[in-house]
Structures are given as C-alpha cells and as structure tokens.
Short mmCIF file of C-alpha atoms in Angstrom, two decimals:
data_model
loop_
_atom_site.label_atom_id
_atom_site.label_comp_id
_atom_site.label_asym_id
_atom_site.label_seq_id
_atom_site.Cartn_x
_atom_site.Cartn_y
_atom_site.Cartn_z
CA UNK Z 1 51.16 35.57 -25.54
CA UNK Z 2 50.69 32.03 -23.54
CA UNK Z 3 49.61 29.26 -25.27
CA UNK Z 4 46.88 26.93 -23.31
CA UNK Z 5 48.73 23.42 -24.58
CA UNK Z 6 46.15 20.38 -25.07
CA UNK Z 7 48.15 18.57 -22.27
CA UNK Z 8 47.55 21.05 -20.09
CA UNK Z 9 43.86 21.02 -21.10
CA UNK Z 10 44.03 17.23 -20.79
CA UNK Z 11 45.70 17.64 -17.20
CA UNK Z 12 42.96 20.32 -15.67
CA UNK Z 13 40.12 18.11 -17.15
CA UNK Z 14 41.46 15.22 -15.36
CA UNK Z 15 42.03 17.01 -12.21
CA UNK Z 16 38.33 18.72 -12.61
CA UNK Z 17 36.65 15.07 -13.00
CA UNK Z 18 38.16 13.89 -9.59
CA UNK Z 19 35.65 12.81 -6.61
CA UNK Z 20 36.12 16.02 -4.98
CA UNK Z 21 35.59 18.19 -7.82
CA UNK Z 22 32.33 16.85 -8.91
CA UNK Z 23 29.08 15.93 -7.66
CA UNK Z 24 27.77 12.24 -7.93
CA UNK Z 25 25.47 13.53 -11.07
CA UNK Z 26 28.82 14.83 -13.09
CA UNK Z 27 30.34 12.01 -11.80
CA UNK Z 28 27.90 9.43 -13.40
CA UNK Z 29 27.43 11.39 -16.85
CA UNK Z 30 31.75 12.31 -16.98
CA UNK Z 31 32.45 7.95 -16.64
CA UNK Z 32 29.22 7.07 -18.53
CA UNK Z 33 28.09 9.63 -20.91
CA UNK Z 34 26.09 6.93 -23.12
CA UNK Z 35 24.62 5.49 -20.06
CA UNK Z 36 21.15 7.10 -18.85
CA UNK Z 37 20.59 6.91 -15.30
CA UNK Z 38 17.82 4.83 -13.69
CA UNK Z 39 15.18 6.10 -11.89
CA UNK Z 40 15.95 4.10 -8.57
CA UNK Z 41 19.56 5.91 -8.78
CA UNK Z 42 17.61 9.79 -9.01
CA UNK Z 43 15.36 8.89 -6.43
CA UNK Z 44 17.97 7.99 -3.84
CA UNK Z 45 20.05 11.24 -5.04
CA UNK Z 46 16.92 13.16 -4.20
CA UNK Z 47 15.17 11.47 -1.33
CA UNK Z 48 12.71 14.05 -0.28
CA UNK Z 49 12.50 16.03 2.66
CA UNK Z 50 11.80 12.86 5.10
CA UNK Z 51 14.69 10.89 4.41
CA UNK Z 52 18.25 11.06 3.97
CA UNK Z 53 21.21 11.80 6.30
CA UNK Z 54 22.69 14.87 7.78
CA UNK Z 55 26.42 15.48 7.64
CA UNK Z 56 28.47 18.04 10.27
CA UNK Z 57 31.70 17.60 8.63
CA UNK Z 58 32.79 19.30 11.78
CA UNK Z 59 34.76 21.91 10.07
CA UNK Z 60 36.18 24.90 12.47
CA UNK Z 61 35.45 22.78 15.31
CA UNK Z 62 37.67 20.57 17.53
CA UNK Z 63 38.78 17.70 16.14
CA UNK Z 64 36.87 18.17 12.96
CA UNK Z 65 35.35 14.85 12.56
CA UNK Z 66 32.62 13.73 10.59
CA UNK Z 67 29.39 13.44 12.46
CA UNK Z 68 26.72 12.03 10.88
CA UNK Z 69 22.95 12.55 12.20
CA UNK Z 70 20.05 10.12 11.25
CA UNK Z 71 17.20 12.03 10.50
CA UNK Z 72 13.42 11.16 9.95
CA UNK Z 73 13.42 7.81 7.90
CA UNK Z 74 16.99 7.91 7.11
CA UNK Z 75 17.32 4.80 9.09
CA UNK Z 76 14.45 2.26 8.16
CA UNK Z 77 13.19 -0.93 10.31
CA UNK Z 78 10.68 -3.60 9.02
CA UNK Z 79 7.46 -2.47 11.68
CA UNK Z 80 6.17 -6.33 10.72
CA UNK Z 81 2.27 -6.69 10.66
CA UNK Z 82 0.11 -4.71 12.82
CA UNK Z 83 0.32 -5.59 16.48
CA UNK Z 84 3.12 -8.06 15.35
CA UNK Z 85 5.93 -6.00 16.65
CA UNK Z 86 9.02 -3.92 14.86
CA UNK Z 87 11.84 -6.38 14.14
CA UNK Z 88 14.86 -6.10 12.22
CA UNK Z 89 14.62 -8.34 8.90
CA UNK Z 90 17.69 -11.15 9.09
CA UNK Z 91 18.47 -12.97 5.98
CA UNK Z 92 18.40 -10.58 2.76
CA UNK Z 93 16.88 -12.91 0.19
CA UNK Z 94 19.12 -11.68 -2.21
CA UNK Z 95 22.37 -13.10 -0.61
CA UNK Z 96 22.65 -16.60 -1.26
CA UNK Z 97 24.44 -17.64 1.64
CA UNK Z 98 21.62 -17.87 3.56
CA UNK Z 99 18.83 -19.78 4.59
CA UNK Z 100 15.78 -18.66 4.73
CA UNK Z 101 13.36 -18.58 8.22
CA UNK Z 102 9.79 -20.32 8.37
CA UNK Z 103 8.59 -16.44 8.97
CA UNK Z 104 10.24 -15.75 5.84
CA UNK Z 105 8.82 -18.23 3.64
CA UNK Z 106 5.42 -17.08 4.94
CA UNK Z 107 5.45 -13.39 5.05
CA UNK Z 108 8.38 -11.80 2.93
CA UNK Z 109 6.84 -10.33 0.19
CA UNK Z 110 10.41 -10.78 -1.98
CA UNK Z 111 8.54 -14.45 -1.96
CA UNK Z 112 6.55 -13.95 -4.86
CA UNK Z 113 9.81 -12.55 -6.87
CA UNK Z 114 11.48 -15.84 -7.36
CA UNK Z 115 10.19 -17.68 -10.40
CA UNK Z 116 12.25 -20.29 -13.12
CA UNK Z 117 13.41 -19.30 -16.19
CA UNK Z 118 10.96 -21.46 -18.37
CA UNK Z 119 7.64 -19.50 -17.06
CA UNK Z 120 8.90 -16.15 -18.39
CA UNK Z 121 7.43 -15.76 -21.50
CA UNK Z 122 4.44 -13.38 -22.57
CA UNK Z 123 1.32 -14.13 -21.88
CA UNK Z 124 2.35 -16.18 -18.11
CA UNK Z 125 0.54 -14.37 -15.23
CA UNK Z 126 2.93 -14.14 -11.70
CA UNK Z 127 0.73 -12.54 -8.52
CA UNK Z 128 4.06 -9.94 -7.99
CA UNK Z 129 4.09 -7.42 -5.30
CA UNK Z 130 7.10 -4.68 -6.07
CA UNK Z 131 6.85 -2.91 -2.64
CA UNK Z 132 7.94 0.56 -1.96
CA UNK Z 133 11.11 0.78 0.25
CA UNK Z 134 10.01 2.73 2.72
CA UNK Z 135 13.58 2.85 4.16
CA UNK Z 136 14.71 6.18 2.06
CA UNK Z 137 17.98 6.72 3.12
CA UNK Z 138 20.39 9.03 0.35
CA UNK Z 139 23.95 8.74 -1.25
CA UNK Z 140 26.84 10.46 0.83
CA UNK Z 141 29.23 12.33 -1.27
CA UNK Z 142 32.39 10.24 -1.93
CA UNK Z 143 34.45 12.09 0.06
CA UNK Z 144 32.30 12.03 3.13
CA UNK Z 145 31.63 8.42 3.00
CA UNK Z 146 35.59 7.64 2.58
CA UNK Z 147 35.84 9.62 5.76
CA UNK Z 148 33.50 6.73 7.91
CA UNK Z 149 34.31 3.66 8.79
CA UNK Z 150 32.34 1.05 7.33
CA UNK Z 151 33.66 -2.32 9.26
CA UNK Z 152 32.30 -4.16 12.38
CA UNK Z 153 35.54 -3.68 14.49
CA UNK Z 154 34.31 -0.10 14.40
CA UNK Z 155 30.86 -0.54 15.16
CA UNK Z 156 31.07 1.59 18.20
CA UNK Z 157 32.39 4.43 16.35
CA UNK Z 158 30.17 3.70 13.62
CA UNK Z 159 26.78 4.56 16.34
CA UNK Z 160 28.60 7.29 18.01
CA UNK Z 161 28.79 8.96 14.84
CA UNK Z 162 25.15 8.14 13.53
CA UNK Z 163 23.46 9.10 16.92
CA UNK Z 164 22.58 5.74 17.36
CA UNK Z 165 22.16 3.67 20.72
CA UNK Z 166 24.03 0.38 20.62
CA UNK Z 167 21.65 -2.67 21.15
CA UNK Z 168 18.58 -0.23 19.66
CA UNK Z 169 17.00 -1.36 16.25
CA UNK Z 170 19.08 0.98 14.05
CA UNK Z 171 22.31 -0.66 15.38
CA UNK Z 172 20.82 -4.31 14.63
CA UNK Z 173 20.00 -2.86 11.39
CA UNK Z 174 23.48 -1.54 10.92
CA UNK Z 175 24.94 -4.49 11.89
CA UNK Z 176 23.62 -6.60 10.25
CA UNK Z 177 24.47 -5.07 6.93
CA UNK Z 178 28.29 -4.55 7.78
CA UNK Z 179 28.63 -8.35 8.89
CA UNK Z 180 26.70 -9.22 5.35
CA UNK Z 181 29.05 -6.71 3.66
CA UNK Z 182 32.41 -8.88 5.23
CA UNK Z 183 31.18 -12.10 4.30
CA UNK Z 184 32.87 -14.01 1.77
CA UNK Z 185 31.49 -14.29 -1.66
CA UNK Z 186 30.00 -17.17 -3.00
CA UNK Z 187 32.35 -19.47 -5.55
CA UNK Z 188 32.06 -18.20 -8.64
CA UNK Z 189 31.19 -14.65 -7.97
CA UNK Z 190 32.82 -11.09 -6.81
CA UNK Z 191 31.35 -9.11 -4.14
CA UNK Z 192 31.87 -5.47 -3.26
CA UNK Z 193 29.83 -2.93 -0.82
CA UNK Z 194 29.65 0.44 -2.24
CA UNK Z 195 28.95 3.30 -0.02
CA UNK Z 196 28.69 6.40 -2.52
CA UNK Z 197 27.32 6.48 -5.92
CA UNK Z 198 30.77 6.84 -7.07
CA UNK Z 199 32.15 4.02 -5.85
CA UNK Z 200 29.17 1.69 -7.37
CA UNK Z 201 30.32 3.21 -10.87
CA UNK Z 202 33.82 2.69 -10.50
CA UNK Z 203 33.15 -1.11 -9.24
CA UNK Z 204 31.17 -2.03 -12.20
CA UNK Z 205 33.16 -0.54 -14.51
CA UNK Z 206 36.12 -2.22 -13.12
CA UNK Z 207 34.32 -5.29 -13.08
CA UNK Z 208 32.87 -4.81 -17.12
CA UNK Z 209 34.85 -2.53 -18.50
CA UNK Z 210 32.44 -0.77 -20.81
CA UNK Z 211 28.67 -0.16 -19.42
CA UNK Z 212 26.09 -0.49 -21.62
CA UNK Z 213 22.93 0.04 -19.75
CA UNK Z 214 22.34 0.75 -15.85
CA UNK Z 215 18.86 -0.54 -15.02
CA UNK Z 216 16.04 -0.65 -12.40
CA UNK Z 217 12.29 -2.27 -12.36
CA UNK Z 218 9.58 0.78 -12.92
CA UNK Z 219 6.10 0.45 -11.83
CA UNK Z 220 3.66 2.97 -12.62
CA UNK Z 221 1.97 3.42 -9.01
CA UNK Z 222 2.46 0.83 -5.97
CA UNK Z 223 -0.18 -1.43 -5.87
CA UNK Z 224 -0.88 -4.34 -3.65
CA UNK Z 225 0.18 -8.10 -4.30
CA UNK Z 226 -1.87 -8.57 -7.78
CA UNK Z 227 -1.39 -10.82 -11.12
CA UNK Z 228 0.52 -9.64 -13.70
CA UNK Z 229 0.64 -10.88 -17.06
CA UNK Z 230 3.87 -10.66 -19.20
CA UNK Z 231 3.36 -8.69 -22.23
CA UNK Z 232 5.21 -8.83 -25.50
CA UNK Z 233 8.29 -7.12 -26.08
CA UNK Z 234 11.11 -9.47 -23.41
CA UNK Z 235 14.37 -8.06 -23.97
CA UNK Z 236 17.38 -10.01 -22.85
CA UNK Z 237 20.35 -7.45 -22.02
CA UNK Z 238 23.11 -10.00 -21.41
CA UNK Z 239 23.97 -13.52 -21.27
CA UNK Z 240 26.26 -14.30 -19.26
CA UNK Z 241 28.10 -11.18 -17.34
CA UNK Z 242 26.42 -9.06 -15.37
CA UNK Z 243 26.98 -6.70 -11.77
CA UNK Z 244 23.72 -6.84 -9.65
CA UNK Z 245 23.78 -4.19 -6.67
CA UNK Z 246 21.08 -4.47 -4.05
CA UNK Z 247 20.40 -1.70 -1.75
CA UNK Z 248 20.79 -2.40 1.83
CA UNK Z 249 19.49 -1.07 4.60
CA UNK Z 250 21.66 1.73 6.17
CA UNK Z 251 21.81 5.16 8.08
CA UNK Z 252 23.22 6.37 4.10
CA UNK Z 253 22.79 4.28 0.99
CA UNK Z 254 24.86 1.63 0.69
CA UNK Z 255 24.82 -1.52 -1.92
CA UNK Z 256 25.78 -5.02 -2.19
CA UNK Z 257 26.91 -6.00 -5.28
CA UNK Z 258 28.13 -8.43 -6.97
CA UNK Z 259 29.81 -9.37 -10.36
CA UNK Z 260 29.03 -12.67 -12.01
CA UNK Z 261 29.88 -14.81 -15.00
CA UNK Z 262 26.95 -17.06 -15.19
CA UNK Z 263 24.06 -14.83 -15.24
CA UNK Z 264 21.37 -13.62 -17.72
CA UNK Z 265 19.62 -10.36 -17.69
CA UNK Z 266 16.18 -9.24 -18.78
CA UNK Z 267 13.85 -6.41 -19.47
CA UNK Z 268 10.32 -7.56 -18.60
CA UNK Z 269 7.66 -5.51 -19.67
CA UNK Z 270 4.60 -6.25 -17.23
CA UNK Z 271 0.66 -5.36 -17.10
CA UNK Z 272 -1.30 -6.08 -13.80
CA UNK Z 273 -4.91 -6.77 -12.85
CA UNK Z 274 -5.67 -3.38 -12.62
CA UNK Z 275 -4.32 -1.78 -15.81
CA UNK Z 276 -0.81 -0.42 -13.94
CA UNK Z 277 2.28 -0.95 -16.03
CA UNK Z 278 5.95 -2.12 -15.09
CA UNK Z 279 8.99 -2.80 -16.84
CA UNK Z 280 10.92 -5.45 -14.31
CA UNK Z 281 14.20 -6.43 -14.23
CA UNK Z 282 14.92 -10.41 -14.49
CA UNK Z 283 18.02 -11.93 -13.33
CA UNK Z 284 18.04 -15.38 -14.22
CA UNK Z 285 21.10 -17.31 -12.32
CA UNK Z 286 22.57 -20.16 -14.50
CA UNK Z 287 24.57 -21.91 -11.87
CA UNK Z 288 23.19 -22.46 -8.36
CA UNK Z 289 25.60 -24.54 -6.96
CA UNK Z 290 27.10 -22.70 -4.03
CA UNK Z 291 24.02 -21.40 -3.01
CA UNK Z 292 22.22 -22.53 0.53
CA UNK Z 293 20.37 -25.38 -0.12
CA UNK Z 294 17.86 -23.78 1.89
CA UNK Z 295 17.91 -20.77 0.42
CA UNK Z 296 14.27 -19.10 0.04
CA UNK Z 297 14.02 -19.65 -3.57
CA UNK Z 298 14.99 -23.53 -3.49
CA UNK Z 299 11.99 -23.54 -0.68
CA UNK Z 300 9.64 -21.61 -2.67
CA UNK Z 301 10.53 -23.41 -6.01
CA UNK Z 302 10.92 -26.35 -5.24
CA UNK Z 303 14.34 -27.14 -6.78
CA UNK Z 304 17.61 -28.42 -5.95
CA UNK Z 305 20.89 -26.43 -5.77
CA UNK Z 306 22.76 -26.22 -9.47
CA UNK Z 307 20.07 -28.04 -10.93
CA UNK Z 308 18.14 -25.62 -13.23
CA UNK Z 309 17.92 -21.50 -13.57
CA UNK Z 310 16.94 -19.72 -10.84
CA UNK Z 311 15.22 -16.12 -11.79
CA UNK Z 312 14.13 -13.39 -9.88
CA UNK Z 313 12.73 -9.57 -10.54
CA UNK Z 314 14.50 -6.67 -8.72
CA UNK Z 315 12.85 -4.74 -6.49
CA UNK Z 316 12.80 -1.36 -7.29
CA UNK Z 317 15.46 0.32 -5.92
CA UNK Z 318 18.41 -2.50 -6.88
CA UNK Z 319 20.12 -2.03 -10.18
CA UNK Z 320 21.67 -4.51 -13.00
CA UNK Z 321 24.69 -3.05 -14.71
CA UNK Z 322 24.94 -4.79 -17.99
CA UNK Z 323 28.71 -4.99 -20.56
CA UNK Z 324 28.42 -3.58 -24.10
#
C-alpha cells in the first residue's frame, strides 16, 4: 500500500496555491488567512452587472491572443458639471509629484480630504464628501492581466486590445494612468502598479512582511458634501510603515501604490449632519519634503513642503495595508 508522504502533501499544496490554481478570493485568504478583506476589495471583485471587463482569451482561435472588451462603465471619464463638458481628470491628488490646476483647487471634491494632523481629534467637525466612484471597473485574473501589456511603448496594442479609439477619452484616460504608473517615485518612498488582486498582495507583503490589517473608509449611504464630526474611538494602526494603494482609473482595476517609512495610519470613526456613519481611513504623511510645492494640499492648507504633517482620508475604494 502507498504511503501519501507529508512532502508530497507539502509539494501538491504548494503547487494548488499557485496563481493559476486559485481564484483571487483563495488567493487573498491562502497568503492572509488572519487578514479580513475590505469591503472596497469585494466590491471591485463583484462589480455588478454594469461594470467590469470582458475577456476573449482567444482560445481555439488564430493566434489566440487576449482580447479584452470594455463594456458598460468598465472604462470611467469625469462628465465635469452639467453643460461643462466630459474631460479626462489630469493630476491624481494622491500622487505627489504633481501640481495641482486652478480647476482643481476649485472643483475636486478630493479638496475637502486634506486636513493636518492636529485637527483630528473627536469632537472637530470637517464638511467631507466621500464620493462614489462611479468608474466600476473589476480585477482581471492574474494570469490574464500578466498576459497584457501594461507600458506606454505599447499603447497602441494596449487600445487595439480594449476596443478603444486612440485620441478618444478612454485612451487619455488610459494614458494617463500608464505614464503615472512609469514615473519615478518620490525620495523616500517605493512605488509599484498592481494590475490583479494578486499582485497588490504579493507587493505589500513583500514590502511588510507580515499584514496585519487591509483597510478601506466605509460610509453608510453616499451623501452629499456635509459636516462630519469625529466621534470617539480614533484608532491609530501604525506609526511609521505603511503601503497605501489608490485605485486608478482603467479599462480593469489597477492600483498605485506605494510603500513608505514615514507615515501614520488611522481608523476614524465619523458621524455626519444627517445621522449617516463612516469609519475613514487617515493617512497622516510625516515628511513632505519631496512633494510639489504646489501640490493641492500645500494650496488648500496652507503649508510649506516638509514643514508639518500632512493628512488625508481615503476615498473609498483605496486601501492602507498596515505591518503587524
């Protein structure tokens, strides 16, 4: 009679928990049993019926490629105010290589996010507005999404795969993403796109070795710009080391993230105006330095570069991936 050896069990449970073998939901509870996942992660796992992307993998067809088909909101532009014309947003507040635009100062609603460390404290009211992305575009599995090219030497490939028309508003959108993807990171930090669930995992826990907590802001109900007041209860999840991964806007879901040293995480439980409740994430960001000087939250703040702790809430699809 055969003996199943432990190394052999060992082997086949390794080979089981590769990419291929498991979807992004194994995936996430095989590396991080411990770790619940947030709801901004489920809800881009399961967009809904009007979002998300369709994959031909092209399989018993010439060539087999990978063909990828936008489909209803999978690829989302910023329509502006009405009669104001659809435009393509420039400048993602939440890179910090950039400056931000007079139109930006005036009418992003990421605006009201930026705050300094000192006014966060319960009881301190913030008029917050944690908007709804309406741009609902899903996760690819890993292997499909290793399968695309994600650079902007391969941009025309990129909208011959997507269905989408070079010089349109999708391939702005697209573009601009990719060229914010290739930029170099700011001193002091790491920076990595992730293109599949999986690969966000395997970042951060590259980046801090053992994950603690995976978080994301929850409101109760979207509500227009309104006060909130901080409540008791602040919890700070980390002091210094932190990954922060912002979603981007994409034809699939892809995230910027970055790793850095000199940043402080919080759990913010918040109550607005009209009863709904939120627990926000804070990052706080201890050293400012390299930063634009005319980044938007110097402009809206009114503080210099390296000076004193800039904070910010996430929106609610970004996540904070916090070291135990």
């Amino acid at each position: 009679m055969k003996v199943f050896s432990p190394i052999l069990a060992c082997l086949a449970l390794a080979v089981v928990a590769s990419h291929a073998a498991l979807s992004p939901e194994q995936y996430w509870s095989y590396k991080l049993p411990n770790t619940p996942m947030p709801k901004a992660v489920k809800e881009i796992l399961h967009p809904g019926e009007c979002g998300g992307v369709n994959v031909n993998t092209g399989k018993g067809k010439p060539g087999g490629d990978t063909h990828v088909n936008v489909g209803g909101k999978g690829v989302g532009v910023n329509t502006g105010k009405p009669g104001g014309g659809t435009h393509v947003n420039v400048g993602d507040p939440f890179n910090y290589l950039y400056a931000a635009s007079e139109t930006q100062i005036h009418e992003d609603p990421n605006v009201a996010l930026f705050f300094l460390e000192k006014d966060m404290h319960p009881g301190a009211t913030m008029s917050l507005h944690f908007t709804e992305n309406t741009e609902k575009s899903a996760f690819l599995p890993y292997q499909t999404a290793q399968k695309i090219p994600f650079s902007s030497d391969k941009l025309p490939e990129i909208f011959n795969k997507f269905s989408v028309k070079p010089g349109s508003l999708k391939a702005e959108m697209m573009k601009n993403t990719i060229t914010e993807c290739e930029q170099p990171a700011i001193e002091g930090e790491e920076k990595y796109c992730a293109t599949s669930l999986e690969s966000m995992i395997d970042y951060s826990i590259s980046k801090l070795g053992k994950v603690d907590q995976a978080v994301s802001t929850e409101v109760e109900k979207q509500t227009p710009m309104q006060k909130y007041t901080i409540a008791a209860g602040v919890q700070k999840m980390t002091d210094d080391k932190a990954v922060v991964c912002h979603k981007q806007n994409y034809a699939y879901a892809v995230f910027y993230c970055h790793k850095s040293e000199t940043t402080r995480a919080y759990m913010v439980p918040l109550e607005g105006a009209d009863g709904t409740k939120a627990k926000a994430v804070a990052v706080c960001h201890t050293d400012t330095s390299a930063w634009n000087p005319k980044h938007l939250a110097f402009q809206v703040l009114k503080v210099e570069p390296g000076t004193i702790p800039v904070c910010h809430f996430l929106p609610r699809d970004h996540i904070v991936w916090v070291p135990k």
